[in-house]
PDB file of C-alpha atoms in Angstrom:
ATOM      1  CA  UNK R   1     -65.112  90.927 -81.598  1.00  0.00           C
ATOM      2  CA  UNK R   2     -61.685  91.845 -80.304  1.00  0.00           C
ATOM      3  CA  UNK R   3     -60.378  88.842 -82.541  1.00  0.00           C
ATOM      4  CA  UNK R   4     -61.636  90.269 -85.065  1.00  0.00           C
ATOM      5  CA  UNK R   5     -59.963  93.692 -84.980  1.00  0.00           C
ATOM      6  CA  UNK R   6     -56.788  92.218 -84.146  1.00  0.00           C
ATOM      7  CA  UNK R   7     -56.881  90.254 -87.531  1.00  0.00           C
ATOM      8  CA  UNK R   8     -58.297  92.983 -89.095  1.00  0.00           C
ATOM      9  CA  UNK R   9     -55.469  95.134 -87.769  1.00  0.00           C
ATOM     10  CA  UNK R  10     -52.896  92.682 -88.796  1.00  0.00           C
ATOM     11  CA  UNK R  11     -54.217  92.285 -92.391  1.00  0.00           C
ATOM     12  CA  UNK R  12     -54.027  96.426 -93.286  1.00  0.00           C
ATOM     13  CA  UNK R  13     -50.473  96.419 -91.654  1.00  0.00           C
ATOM     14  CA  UNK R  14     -49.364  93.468 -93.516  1.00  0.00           C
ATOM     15  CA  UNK R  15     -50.847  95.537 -96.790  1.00  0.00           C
ATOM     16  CA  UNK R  16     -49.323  98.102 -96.080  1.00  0.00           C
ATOM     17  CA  UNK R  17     -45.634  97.179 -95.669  1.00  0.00           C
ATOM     18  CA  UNK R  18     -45.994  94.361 -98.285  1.00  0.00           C
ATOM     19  CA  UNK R  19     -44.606  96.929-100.986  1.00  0.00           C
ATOM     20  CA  UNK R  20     -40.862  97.264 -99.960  1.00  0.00           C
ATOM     21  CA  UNK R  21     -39.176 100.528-101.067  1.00  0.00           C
ATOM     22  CA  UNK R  22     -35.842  99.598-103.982  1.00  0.00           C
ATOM     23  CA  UNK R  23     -33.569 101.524-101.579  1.00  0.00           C
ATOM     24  CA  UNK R  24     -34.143  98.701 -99.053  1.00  0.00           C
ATOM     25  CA  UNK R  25     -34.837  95.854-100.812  1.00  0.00           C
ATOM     26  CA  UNK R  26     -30.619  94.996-101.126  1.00  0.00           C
ATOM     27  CA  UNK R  27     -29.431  97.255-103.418  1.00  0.00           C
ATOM     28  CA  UNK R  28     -26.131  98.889-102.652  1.00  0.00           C
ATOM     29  CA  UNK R  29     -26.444 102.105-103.113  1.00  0.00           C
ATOM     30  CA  UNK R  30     -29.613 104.273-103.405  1.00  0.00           C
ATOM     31  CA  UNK R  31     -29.441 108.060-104.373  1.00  0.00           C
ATOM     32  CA  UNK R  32     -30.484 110.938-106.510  1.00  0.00           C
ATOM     33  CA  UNK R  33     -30.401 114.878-106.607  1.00  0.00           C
ATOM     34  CA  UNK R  34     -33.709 114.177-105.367  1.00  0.00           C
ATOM     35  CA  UNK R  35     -35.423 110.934-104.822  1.00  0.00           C
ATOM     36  CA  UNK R  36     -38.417 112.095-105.278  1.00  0.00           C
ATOM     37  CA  UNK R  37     -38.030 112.381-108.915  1.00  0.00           C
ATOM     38  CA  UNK R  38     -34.279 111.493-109.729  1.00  0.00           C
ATOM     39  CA  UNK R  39     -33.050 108.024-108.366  1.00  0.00           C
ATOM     40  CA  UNK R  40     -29.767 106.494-109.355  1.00  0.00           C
ATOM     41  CA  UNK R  41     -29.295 102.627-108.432  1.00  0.00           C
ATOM     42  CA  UNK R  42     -26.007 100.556-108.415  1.00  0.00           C
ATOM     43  CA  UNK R  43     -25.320  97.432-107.146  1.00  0.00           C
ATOM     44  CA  UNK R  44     -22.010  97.079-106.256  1.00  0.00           C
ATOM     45  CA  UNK R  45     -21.059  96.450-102.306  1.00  0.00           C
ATOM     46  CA  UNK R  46     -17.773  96.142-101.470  1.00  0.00           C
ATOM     47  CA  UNK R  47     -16.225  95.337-104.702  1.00  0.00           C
ATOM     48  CA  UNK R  48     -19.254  92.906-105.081  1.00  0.00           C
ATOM     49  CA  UNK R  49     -21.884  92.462-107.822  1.00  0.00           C
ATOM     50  CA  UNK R  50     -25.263  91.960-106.931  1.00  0.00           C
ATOM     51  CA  UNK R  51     -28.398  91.283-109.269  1.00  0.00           C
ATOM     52  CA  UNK R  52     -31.371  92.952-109.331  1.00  0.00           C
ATOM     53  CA  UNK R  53     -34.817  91.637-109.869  1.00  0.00           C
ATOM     54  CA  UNK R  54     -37.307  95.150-110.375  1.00  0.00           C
ATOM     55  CA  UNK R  55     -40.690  94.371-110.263  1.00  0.00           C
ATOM     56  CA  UNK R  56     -43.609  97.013-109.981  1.00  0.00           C
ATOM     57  CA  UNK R  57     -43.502  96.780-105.840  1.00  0.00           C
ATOM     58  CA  UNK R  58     -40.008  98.267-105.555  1.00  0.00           C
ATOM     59  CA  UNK R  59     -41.347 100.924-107.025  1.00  0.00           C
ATOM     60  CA  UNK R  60     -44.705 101.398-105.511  1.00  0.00           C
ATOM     61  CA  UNK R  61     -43.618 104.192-103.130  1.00  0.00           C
ATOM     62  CA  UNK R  62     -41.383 106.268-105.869  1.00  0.00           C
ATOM     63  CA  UNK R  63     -44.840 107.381-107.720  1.00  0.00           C
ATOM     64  CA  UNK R  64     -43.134 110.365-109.125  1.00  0.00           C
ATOM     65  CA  UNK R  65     -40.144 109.545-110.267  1.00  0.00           C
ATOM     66  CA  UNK R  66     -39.078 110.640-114.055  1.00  0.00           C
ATOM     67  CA  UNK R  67     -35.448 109.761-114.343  1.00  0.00           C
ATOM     68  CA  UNK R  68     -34.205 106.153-113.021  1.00  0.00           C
ATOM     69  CA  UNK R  69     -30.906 105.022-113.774  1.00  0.00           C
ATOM     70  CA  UNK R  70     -29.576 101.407-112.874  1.00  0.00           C
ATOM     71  CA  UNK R  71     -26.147 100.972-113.262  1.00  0.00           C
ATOM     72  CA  UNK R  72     -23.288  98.452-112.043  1.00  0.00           C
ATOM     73  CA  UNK R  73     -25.169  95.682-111.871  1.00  0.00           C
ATOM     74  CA  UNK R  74     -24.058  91.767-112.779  1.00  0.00           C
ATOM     75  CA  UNK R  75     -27.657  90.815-113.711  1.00  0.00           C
ATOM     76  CA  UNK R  76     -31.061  92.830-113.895  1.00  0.00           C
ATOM     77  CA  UNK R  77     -34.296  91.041-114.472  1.00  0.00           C
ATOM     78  CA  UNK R  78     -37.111  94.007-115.322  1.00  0.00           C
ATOM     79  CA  UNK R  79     -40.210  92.025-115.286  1.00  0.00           C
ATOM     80  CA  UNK R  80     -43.839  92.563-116.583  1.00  0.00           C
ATOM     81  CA  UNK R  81     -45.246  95.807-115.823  1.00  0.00           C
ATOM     82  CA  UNK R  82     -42.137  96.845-113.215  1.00  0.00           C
ATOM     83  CA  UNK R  83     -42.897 100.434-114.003  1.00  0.00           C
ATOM     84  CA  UNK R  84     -46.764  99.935-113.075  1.00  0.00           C
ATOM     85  CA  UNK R  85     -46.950 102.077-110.352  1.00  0.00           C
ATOM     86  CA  UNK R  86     -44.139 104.748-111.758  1.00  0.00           C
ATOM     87  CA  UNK R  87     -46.864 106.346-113.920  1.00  0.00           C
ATOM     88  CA  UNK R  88     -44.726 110.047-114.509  1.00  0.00           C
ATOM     89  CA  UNK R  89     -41.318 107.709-115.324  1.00  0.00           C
ATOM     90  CA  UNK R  90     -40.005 109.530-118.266  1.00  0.00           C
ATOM     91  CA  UNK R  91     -36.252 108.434-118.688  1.00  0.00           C
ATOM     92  CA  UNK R  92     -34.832 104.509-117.672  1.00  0.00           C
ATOM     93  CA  UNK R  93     -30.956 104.406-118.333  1.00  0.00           C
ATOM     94  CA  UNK R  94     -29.077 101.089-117.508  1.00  0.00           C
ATOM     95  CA  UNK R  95     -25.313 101.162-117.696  1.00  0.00           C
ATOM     96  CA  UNK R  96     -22.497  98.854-117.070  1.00  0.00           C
ATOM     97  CA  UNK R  97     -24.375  95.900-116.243  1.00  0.00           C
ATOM     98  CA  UNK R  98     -23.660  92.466-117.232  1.00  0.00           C
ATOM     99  CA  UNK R  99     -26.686  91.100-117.935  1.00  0.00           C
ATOM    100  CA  UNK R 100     -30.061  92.079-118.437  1.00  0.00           C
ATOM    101  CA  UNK R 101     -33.405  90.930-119.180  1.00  0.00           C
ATOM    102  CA  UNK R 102     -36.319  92.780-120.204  1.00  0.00           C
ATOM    103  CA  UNK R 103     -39.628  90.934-119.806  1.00  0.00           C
ATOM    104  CA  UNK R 104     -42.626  90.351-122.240  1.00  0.00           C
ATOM    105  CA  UNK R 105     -44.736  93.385-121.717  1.00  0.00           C
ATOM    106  CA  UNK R 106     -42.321  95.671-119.457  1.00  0.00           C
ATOM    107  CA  UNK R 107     -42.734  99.254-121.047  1.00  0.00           C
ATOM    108  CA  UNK R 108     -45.970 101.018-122.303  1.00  0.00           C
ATOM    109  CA  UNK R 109     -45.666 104.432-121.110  1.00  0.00           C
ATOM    110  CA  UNK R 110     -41.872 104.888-120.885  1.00  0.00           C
ATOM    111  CA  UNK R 111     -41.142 107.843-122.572  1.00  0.00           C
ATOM    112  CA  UNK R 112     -36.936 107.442-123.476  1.00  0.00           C
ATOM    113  CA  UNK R 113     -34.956 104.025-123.129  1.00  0.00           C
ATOM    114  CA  UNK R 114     -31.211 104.132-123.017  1.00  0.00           C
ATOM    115  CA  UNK R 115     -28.764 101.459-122.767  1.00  0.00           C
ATOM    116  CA  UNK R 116     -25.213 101.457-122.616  1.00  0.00           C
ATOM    117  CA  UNK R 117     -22.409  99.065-121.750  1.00  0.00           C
ATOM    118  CA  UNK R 118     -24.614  96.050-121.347  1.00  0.00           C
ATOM    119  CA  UNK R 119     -22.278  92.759-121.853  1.00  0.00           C
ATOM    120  CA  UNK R 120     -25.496  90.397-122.734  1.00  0.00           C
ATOM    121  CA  UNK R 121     -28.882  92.141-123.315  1.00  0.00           C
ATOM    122  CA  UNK R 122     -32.083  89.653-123.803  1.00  0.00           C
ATOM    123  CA  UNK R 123     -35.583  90.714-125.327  1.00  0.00           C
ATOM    124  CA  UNK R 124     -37.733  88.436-124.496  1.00  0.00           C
ATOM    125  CA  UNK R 125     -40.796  88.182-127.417  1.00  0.00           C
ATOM    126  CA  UNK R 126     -42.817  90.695-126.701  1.00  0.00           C
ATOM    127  CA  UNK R 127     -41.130  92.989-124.790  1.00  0.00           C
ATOM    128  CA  UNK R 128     -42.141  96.180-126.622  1.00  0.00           C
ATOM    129  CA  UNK R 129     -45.039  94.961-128.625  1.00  0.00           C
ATOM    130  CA  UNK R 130     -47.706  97.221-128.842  1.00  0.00           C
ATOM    131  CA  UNK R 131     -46.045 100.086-126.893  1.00  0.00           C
ATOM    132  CA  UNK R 132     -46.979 103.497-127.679  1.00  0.00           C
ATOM    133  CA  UNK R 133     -45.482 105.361-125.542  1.00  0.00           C
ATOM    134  CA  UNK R 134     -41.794 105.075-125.945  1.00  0.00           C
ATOM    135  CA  UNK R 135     -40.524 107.621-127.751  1.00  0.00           C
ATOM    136  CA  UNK R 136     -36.659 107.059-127.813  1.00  0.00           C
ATOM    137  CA  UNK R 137     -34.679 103.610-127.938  1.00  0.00           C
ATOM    138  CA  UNK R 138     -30.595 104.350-127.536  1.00  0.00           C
ATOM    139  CA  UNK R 139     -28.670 101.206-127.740  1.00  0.00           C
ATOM    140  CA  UNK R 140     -24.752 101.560-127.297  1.00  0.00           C
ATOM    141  CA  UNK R 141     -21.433  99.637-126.898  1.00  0.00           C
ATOM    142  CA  UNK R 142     -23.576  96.445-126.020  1.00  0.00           C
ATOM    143  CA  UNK R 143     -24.830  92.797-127.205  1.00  0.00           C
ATOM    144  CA  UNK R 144     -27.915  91.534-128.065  1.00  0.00           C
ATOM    145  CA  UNK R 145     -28.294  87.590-128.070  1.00  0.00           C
ATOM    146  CA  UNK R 146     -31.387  87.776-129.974  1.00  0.00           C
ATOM    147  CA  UNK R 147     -34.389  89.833-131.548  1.00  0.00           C
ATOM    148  CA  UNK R 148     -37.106  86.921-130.596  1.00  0.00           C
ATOM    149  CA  UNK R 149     -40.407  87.651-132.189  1.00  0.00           C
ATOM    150  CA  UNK R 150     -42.567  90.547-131.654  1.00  0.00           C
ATOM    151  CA  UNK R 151     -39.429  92.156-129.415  1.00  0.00           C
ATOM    152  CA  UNK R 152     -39.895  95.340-130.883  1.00  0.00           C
ATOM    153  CA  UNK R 153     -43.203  94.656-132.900  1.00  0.00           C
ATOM    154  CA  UNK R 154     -45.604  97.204-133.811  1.00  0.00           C
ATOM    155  CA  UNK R 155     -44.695  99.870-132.319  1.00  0.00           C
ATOM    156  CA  UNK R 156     -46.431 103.381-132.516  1.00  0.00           C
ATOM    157  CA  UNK R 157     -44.727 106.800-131.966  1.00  0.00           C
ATOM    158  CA  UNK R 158     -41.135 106.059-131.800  1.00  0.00           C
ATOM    159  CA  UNK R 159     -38.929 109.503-132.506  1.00  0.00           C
ATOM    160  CA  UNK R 160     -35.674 108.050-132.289  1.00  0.00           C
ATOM    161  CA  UNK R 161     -34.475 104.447-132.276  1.00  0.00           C
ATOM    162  CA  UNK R 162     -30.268 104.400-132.360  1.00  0.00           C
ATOM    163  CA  UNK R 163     -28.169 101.271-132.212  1.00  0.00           C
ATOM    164  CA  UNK R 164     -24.197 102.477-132.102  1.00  0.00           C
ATOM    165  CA  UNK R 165     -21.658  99.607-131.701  1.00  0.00           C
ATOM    166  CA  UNK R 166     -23.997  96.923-130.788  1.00  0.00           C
ATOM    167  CA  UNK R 167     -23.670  93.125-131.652  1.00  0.00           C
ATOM    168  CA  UNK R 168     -26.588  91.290-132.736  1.00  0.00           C
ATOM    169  CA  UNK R 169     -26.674  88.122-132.834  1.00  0.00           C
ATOM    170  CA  UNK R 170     -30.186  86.175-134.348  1.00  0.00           C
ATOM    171  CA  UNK R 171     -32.763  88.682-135.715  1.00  0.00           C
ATOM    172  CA  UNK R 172     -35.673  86.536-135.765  1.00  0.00           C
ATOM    173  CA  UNK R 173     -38.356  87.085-138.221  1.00  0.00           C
ATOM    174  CA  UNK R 174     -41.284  90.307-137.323  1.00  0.00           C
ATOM    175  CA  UNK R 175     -39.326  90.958-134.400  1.00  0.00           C
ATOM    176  CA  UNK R 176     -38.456  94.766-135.578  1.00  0.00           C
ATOM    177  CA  UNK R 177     -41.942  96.694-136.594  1.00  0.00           C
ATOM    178  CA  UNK R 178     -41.754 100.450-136.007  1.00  0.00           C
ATOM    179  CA  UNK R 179     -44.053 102.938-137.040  1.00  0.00           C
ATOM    180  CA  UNK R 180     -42.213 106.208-137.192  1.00  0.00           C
ATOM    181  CA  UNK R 181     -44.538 108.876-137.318  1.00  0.00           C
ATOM    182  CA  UNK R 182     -42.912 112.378-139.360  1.00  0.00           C
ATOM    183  CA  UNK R 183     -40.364 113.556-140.874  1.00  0.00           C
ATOM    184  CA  UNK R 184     -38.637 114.431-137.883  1.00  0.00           C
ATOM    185  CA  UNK R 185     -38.117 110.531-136.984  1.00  0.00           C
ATOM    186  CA  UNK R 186     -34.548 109.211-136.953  1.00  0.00           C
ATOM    187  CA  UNK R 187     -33.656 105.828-137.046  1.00  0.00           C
ATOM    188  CA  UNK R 188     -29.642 105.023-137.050  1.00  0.00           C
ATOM    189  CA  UNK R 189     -27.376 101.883-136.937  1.00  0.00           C
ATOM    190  CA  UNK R 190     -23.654 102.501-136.677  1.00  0.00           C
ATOM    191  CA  UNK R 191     -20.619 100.229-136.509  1.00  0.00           C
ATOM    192  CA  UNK R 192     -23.044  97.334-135.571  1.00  0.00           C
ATOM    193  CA  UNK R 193     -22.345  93.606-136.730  1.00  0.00           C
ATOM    194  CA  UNK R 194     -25.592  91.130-137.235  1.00  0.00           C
ATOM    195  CA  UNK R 195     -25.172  87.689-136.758  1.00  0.00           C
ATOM    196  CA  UNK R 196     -28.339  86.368-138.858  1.00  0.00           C
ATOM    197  CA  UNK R 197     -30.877  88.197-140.352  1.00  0.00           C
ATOM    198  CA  UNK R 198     -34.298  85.888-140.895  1.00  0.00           C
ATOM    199  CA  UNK R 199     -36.777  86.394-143.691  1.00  0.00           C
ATOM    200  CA  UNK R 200     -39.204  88.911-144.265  1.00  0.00           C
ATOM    201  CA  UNK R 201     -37.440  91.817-141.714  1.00  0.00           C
ATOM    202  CA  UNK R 202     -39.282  94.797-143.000  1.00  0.00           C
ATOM    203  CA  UNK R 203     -37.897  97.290-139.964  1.00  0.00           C
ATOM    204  CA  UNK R 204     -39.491 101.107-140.719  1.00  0.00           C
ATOM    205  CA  UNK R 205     -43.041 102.119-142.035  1.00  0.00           C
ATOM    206  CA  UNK R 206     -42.910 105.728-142.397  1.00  0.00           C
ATOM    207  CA  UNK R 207     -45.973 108.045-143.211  1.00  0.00           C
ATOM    208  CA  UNK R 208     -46.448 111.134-144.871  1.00  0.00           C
ATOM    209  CA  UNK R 209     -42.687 111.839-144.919  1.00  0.00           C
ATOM    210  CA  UNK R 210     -40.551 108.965-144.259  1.00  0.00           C
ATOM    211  CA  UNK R 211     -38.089 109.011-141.054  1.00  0.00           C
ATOM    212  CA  UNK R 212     -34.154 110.079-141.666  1.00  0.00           C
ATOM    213  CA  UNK R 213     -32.590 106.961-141.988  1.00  0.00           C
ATOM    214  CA  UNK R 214     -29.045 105.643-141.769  1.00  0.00           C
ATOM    215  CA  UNK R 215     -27.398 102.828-141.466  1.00  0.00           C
ATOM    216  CA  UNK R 216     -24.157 101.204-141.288  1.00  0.00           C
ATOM    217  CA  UNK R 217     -24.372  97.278-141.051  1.00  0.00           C
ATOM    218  CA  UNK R 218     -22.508  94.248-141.530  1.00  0.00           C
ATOM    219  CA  UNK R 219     -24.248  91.081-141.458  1.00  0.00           C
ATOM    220  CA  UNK R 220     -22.522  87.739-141.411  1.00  0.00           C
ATOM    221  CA  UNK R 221     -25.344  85.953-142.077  1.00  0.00           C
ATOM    222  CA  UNK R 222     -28.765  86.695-144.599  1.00  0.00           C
ATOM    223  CA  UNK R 223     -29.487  83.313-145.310  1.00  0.00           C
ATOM    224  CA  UNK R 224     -32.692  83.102-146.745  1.00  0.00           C
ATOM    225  CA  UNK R 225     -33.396  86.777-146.891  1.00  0.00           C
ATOM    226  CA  UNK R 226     -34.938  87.803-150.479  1.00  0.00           C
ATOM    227  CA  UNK R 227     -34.368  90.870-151.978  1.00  0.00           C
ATOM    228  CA  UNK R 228     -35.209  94.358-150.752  1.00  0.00           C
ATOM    229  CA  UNK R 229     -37.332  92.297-148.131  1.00  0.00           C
ATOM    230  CA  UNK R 230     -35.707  93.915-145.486  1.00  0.00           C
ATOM    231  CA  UNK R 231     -36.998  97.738-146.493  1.00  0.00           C
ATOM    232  CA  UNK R 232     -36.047 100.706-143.978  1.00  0.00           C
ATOM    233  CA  UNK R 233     -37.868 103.646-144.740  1.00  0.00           C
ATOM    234  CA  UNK R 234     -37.221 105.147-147.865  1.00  0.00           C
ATOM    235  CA  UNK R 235     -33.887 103.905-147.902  1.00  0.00           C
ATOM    236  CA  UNK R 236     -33.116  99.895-148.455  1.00  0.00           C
ATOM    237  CA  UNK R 237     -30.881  97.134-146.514  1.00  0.00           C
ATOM    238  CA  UNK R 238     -29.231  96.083-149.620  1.00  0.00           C
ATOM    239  CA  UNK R 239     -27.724  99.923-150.233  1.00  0.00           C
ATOM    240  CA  UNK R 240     -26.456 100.280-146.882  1.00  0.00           C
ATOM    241  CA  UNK R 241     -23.790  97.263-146.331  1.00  0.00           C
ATOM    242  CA  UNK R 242     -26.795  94.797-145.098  1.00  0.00           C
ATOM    243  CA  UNK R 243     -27.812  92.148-147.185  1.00  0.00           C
TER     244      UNK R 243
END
């Protein structure tokens, strides 16, 4: 019998300390007006980049917090369902990192998504598909490889989705769907260069009253796109400097 507790004992401590908090799991510095709710992230020790692999146990004792930024980072790997247990996240930033990855299936309840200063960002298919909670996407001053399939497919309830100064490279075919909801929807691309634009690229369905739209494109490449395939709203590619 006294085995028995022992193991028993040792299983619910191993349980509980399985989960290891981000602020101690290597990262270089860990703060926020208060951690509780605010948590700012960066990765640089000594002059020296680290990488950063977030999946949903590095955040399993943060429950409640609504702003996360991750910044200064040389590569960060956000993984299927990282935010699992960070049910009241509201706002994820990520700036000045290198490289990042963001996993089939990563965000669902995310409310606003910005980016900024990200040398080589990778969607991998399916990242966003489906999501309908994200309300905001703000891409900036970055590069993205690729738009596999279904990256940003289907989509329900987006406000806001703004790409300013970003290099695209391949735009793969249904890998942009959004469903902008009212009037009150914006979706904006400024100053940003496509490498190749696939076939059949229809990016905005708008309801009632479509979305503001604007756009400011210029694609290298639209082999083997057909005209006004790639519709945006009420508003098309070919007027805007795409096609």
């Amino acid at each position: 019998m006294t085995s028995i507790w022992l193991l028993l004992t040792i299983l619910i401590c191993t349980v509980q300390g399985q989960f290891q908090d981000i602020c101690q799991a290597g990262v270089c510095d860990c703060q926020g007006e208060n951690t509780t709710t605010i948590l700012v992230v960066k990765c640089v020790c000594d002059k020296r980049t680290q990488e950063l692999i977030l999946n949903s146990g590095l955040l399993a004792k943060l429950p409640f917090i609504n702003r996360f930024t991750v910044q200064d980072c040389n590569d960060l790997v956000l993984t299927k369902d990282s935010f699992k247990y960070a049910r009241q996240l509201q706002v994820l930033s990520i700036k000045r990192t290198r490289n990042v990855t963001l996993a089939m299936g990563v965000f669902s309840s995310l409310n606003s998504l910005n980016i900024e200063d990200v040398d080589y960002l990778r969607f991998q298919p399916g990242s966003f598909m489906g999501a309908s909670g994200v309300a905001t996407i703000s891409i900036h001053r970055s590069f993205i490889s690729e738009l596999p399939i279904f990256a940003l497919y289907n989509m329900t309830g987006l406000r806001t989705f703004e790409l300013d100064n970003v290099n695209l490279g391949n735009v793969k075919s249904q890998s942009l769907h959004l469903q902008m909801d009212n009037y009150q929807s914006r979706f904006t691309m400024t100053n940003c260069t496509i490498a190749q634009l696939a076939i059949r690229c229809r990016w905005v369905d708008e309801q009632e009253r479509g979305p503001s739209v604007h756009v400011h494109v210029h694609v290298l490449s639209s082999k083997h796109v057909p005209e006004r395939s790639c519709e945006m709203g009420q508003q098309f590619a070919e007027s805007n400097n795409v096609l």
